[in-house]
Short mmCIF file of C-alpha atoms and ligand atoms in Angstrom, two decimals:
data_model
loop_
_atom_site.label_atom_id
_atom_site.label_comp_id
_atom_site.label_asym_id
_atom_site.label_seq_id
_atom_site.Cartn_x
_atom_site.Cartn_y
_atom_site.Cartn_z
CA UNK G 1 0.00 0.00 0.00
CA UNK G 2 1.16 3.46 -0.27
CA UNK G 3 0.71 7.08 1.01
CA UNK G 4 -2.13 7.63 -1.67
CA UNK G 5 -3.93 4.85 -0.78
CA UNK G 6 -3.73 5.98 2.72
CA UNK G 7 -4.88 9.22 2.08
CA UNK G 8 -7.65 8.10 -0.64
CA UNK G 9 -9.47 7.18 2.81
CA UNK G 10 -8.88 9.68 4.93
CA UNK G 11 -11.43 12.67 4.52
CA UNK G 12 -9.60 15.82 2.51
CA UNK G 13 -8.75 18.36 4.81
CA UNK G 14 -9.03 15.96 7.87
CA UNK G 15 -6.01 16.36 10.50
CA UNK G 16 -4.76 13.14 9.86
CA UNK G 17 -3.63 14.08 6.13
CA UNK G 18 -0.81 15.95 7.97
CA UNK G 19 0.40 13.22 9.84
CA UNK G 20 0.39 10.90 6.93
CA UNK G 21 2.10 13.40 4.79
CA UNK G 22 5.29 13.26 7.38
CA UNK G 23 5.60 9.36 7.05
CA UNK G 24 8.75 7.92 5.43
CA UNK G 25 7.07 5.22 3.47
CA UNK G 26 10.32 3.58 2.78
CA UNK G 27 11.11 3.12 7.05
CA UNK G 28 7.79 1.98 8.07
CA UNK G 29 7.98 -0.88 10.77
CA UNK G 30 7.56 -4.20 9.22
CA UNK G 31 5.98 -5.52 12.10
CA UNK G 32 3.99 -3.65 14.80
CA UNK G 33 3.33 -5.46 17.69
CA UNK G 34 0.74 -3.94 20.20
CA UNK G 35 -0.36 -4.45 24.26
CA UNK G 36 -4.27 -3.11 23.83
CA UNK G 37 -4.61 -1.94 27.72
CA UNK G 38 -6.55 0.03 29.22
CA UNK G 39 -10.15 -0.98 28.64
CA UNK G 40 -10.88 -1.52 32.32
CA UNK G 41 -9.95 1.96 33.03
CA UNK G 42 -11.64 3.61 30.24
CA UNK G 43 -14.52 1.90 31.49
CA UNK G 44 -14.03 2.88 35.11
CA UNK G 45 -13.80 6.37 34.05
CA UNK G 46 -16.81 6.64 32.80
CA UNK G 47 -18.65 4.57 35.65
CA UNK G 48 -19.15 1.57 33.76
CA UNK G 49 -18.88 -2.44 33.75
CA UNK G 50 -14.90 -3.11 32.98
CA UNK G 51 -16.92 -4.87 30.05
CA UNK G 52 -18.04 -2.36 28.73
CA UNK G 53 -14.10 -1.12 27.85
CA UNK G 54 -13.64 -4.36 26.02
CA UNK G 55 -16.78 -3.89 23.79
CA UNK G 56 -15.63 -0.02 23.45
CA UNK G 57 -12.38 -1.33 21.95
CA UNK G 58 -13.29 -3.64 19.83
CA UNK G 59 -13.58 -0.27 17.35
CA UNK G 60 -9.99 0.25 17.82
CA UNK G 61 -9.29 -3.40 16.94
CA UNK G 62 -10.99 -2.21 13.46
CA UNK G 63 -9.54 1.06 13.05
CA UNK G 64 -5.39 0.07 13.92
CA UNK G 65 -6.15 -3.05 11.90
CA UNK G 66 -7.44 -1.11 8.08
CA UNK G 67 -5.15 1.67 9.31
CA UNK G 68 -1.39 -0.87 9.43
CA UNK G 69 -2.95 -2.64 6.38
CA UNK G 70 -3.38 0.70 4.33
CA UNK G 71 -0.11 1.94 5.74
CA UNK G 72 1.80 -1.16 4.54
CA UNK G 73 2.47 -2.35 7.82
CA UNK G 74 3.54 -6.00 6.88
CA UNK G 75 2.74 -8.37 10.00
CA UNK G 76 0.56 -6.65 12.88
CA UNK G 77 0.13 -8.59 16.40
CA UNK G 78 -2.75 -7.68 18.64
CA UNK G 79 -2.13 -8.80 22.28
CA UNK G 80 -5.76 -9.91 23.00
CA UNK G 81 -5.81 -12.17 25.87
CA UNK G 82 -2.68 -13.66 27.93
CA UNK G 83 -2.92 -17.07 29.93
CA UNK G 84 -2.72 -15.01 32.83
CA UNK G 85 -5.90 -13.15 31.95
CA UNK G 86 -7.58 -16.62 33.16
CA UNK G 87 -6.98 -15.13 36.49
CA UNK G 88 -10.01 -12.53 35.95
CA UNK G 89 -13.88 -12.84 36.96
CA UNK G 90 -15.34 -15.93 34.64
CA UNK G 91 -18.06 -12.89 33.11
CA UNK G 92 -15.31 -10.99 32.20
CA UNK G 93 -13.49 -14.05 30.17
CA UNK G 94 -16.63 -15.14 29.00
CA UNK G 95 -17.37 -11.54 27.54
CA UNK G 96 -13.66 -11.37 25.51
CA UNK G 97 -14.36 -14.85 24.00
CA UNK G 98 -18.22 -13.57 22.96
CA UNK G 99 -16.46 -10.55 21.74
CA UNK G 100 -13.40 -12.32 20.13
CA UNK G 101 -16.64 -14.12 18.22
CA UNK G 102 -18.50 -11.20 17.03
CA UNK G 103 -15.56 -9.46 16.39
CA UNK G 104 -14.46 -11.85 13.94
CA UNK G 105 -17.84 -13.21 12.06
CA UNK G 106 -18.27 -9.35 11.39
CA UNK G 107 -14.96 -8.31 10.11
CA UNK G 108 -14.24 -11.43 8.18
CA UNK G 109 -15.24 -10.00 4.59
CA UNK G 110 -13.25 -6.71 6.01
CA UNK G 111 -10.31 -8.75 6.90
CA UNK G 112 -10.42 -10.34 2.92
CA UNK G 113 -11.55 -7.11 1.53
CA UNK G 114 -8.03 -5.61 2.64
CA UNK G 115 -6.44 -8.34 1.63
CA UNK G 116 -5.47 -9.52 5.08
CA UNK G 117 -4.38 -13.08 6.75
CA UNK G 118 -5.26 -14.09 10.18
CA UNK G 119 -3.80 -16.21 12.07
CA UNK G 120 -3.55 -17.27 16.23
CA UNK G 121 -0.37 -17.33 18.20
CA UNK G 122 -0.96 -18.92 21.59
CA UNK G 123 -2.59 -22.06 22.86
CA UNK G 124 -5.65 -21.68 21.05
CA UNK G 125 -6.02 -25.82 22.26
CA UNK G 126 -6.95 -24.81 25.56
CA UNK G 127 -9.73 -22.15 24.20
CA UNK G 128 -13.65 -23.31 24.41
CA UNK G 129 -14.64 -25.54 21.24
CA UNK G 130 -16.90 -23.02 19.90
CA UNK G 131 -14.24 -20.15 19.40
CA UNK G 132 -11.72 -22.44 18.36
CA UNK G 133 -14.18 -23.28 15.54
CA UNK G 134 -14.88 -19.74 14.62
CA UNK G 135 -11.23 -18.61 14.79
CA UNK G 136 -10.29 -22.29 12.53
CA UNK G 137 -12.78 -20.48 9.83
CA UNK G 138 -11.01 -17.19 10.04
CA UNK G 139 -7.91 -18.53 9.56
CA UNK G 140 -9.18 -20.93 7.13
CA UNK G 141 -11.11 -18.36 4.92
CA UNK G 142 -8.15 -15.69 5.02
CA UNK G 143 -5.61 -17.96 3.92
CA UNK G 144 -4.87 -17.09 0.62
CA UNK G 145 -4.69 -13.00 1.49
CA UNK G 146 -1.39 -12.25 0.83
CA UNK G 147 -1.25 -8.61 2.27
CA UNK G 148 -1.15 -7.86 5.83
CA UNK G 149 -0.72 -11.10 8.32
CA UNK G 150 -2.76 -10.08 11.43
CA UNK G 151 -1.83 -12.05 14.36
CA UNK G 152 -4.07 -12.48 17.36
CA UNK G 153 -2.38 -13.68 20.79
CA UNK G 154 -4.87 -15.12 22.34
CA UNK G 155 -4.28 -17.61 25.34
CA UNK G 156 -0.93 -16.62 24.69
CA UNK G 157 1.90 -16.08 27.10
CA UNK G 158 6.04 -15.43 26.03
CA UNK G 159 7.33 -17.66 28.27
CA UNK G 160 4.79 -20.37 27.31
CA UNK G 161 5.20 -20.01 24.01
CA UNK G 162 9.62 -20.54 24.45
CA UNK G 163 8.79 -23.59 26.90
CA UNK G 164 6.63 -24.84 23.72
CA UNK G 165 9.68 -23.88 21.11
CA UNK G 166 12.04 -25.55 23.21
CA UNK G 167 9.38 -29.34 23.01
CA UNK G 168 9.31 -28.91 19.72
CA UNK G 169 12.91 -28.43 19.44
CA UNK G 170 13.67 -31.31 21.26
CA UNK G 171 11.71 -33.52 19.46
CA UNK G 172 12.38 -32.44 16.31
CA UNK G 173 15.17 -34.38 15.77
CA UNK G 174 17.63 -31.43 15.95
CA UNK G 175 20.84 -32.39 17.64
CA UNK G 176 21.93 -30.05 20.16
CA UNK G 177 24.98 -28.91 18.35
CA UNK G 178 22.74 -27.86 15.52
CA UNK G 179 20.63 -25.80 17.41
CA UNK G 180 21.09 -21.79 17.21
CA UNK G 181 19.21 -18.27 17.86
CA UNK G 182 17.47 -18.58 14.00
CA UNK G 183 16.91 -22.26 14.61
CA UNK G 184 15.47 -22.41 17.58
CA UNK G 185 12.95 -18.97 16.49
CA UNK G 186 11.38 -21.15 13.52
CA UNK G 187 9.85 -23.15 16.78
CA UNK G 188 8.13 -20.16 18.07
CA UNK G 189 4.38 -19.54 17.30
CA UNK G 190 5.81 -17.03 15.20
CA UNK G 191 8.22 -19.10 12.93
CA UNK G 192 9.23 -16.97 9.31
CA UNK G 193 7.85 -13.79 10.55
CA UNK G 194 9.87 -11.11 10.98
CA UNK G 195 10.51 -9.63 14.95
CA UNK G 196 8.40 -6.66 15.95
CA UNK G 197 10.17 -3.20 14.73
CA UNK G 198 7.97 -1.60 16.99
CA UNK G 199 6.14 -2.44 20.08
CA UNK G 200 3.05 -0.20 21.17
CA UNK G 201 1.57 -0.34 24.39
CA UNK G 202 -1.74 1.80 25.43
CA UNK G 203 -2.58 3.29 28.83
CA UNK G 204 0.95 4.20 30.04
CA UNK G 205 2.05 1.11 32.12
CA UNK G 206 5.89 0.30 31.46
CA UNK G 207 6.09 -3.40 31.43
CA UNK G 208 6.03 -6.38 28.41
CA UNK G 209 3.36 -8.64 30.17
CA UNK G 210 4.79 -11.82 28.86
CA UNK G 211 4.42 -10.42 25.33
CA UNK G 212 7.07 -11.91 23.02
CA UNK G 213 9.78 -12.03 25.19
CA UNK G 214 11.93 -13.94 22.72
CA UNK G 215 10.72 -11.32 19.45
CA UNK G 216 11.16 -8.07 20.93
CA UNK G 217 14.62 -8.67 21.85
CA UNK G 218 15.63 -5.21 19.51
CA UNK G 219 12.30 -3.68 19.69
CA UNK G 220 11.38 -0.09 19.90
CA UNK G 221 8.70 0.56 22.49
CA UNK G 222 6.30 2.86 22.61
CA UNK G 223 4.38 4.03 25.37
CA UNK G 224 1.47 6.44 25.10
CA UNK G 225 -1.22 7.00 27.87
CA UNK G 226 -4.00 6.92 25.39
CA UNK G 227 -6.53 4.08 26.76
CA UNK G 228 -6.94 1.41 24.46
CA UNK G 229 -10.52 2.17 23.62
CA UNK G 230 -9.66 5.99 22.47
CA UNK G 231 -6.53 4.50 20.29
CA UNK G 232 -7.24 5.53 16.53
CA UNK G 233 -5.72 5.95 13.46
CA UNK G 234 -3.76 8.92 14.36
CA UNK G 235 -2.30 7.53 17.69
CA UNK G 236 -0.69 4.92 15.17
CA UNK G 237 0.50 6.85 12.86
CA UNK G 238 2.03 9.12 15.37
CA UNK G 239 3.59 5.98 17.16
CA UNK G 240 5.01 5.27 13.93
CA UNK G 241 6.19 8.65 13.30
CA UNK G 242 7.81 8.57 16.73
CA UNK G 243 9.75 5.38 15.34
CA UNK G 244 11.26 7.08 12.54
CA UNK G 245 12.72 9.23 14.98
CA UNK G 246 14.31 6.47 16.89
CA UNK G 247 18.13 5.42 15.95
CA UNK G 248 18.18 1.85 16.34
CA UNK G 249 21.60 0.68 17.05
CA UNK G 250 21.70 -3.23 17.93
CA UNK G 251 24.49 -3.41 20.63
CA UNK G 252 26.48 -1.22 18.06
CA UNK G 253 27.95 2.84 17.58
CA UNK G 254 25.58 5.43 15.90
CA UNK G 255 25.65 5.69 12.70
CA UNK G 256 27.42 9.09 11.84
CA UNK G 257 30.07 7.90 14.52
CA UNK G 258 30.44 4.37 12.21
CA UNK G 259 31.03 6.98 9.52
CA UNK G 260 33.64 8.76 11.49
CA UNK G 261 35.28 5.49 12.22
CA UNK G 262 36.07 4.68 8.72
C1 LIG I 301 -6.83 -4.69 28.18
O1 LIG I 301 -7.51 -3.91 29.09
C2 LIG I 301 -7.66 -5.85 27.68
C3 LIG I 301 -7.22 -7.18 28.14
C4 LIG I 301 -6.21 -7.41 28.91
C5 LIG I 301 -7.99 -8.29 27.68
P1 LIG I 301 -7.60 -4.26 30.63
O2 LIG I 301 -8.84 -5.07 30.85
O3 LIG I 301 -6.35 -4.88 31.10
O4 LIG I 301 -7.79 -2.82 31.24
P2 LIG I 301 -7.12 -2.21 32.56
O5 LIG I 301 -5.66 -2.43 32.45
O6 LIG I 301 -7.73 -2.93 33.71
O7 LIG I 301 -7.49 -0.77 32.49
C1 LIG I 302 -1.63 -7.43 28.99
O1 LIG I 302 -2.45 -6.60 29.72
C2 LIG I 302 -2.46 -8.48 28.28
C3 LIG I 302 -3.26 -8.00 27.17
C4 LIG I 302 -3.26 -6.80 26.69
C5 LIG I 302 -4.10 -9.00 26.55
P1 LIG I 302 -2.78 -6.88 31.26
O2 LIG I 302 -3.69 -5.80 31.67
O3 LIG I 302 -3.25 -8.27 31.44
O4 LIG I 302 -1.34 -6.74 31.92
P2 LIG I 302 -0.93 -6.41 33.41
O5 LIG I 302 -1.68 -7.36 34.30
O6 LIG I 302 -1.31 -4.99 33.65
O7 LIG I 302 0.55 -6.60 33.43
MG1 LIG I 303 -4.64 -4.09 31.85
#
């Protein structure tokens, strides 16, 4: 996709036009990884049901998701429930799975509209029969898109996910000797896809949850206090605008002192 494809849907004259307009569409993140929080809060705010925050961002989900696909984002990954999100009131859980459902039977000709590929990282085994069905169609029906992969963690947790790598690993047949950093990542939920360039997390709190601890090992976070259910199409482009910004340096010098070195 491109910046007039972007802009071909935003309103003319709309404030977002500027933002997209300062966008280096040859340094846009490949992949965006992003820690939806804040729904609870949102909700509380307003004197609601935490609930209520989950339905209210299900419209985010919609808007980041068109919004990386018409940017060109390559691989998105939506942090939508962790194993340790179990821990909350059954009515709660039960609401995010009815959600998750909704969510998904509505968007689906969206998703293949934009060209888009979903897929499930996470133990999606351990999820009720019913969503497992519905997300199995998803998957299923978005399987030839071959723009944006959108990846939902759901059940998902980092270290879970490198405990899982390292079964597979072992009974792979790979001897030990064999066994390196690249190896060992194409046994991760996320094998072939590049690691998150950028890693967004909503609502202010500075911590990675057990969000791909083994991915965002170079990872630029971004923190903004914007509660998930107010995050729109501006707060990503301006979270990818702050990226460009960011000198990524990978255990090495900055790059006009690399210069200088020569
Ligand atoms: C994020 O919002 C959604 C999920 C974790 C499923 P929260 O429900 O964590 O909202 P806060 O953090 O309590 O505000
Ligand atoms: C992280 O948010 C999980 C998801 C966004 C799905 P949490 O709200 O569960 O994280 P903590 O408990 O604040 O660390
Ligand atoms: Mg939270």
């Amino acid at each position: 996709m491109s910046r007039d494809e972007l802009l071909a849907w935003i309103p003319s004259g709309h404030p977002d036009e500027s933002l997209v307009r300062e966008i280096h569409f040859d340094r846009l993140p490949v992949h965006v990884a992003v820690i939806m929080d804040g729904n609870g809060r949102w909700a509380a705010q307003r004197h609601l049901p935490r609930v209520e925050g989950h339905r209210a961002g299900i419209d985010s989900v919609r808007d980041s998701v068109e919004t990386a696909a018409r940017l060109g984002i390559q691989v998105l990954t939506l942090y939508a429930f962790s194993m340790e999100n179990w821990k909350r009131p059954a009515s709660e859980v039960g609401t995010l799975m009815q959600l998750l459902k909704r969510y998904l039977r509505s968007e689906l000709d969206t998703l293949l509209s934009n060209d888009i590929r979903f897929r499930v990282i996470g133990r999606m085994e351990d999820l009720a029969p019913d969503i497992q069905e519905e997300l199995h169609a998803a998957i299923q029906r978005t399987s030839s898109s071959r723009g944006m992969l959108f990846n939902i963690a759901l059940n998902y947790g980092g270290r879970a996910e490198i405990v899982d790598a390292a079964r597979r690993a072992m009974t792979s047949g790979v001897r030990p000797e064999d066994l390196d950093e690249q190896r060992f990542a194409s046994f991760l939920y996320t094998a072939g896809q590049p690691d998150p360039d950028l890693l967004i997390r909503t609502s202010g709190e500075m911590r990675v949850s057990n969000y791909l601890l083994w991915q965002i090992a170079y990872s630029e976070i971004y923190v903004t206090d914007t509660l998930w259910p107010d995050f729109r199409r501006r707060h990503l482009l301006e979270a990818v605008l702050a990226y460009q910004k960011r000198e990524r340096r990978y255990g090495g010098i900055s790059s006009p002192a690399v210069i200088g070195a020569k």
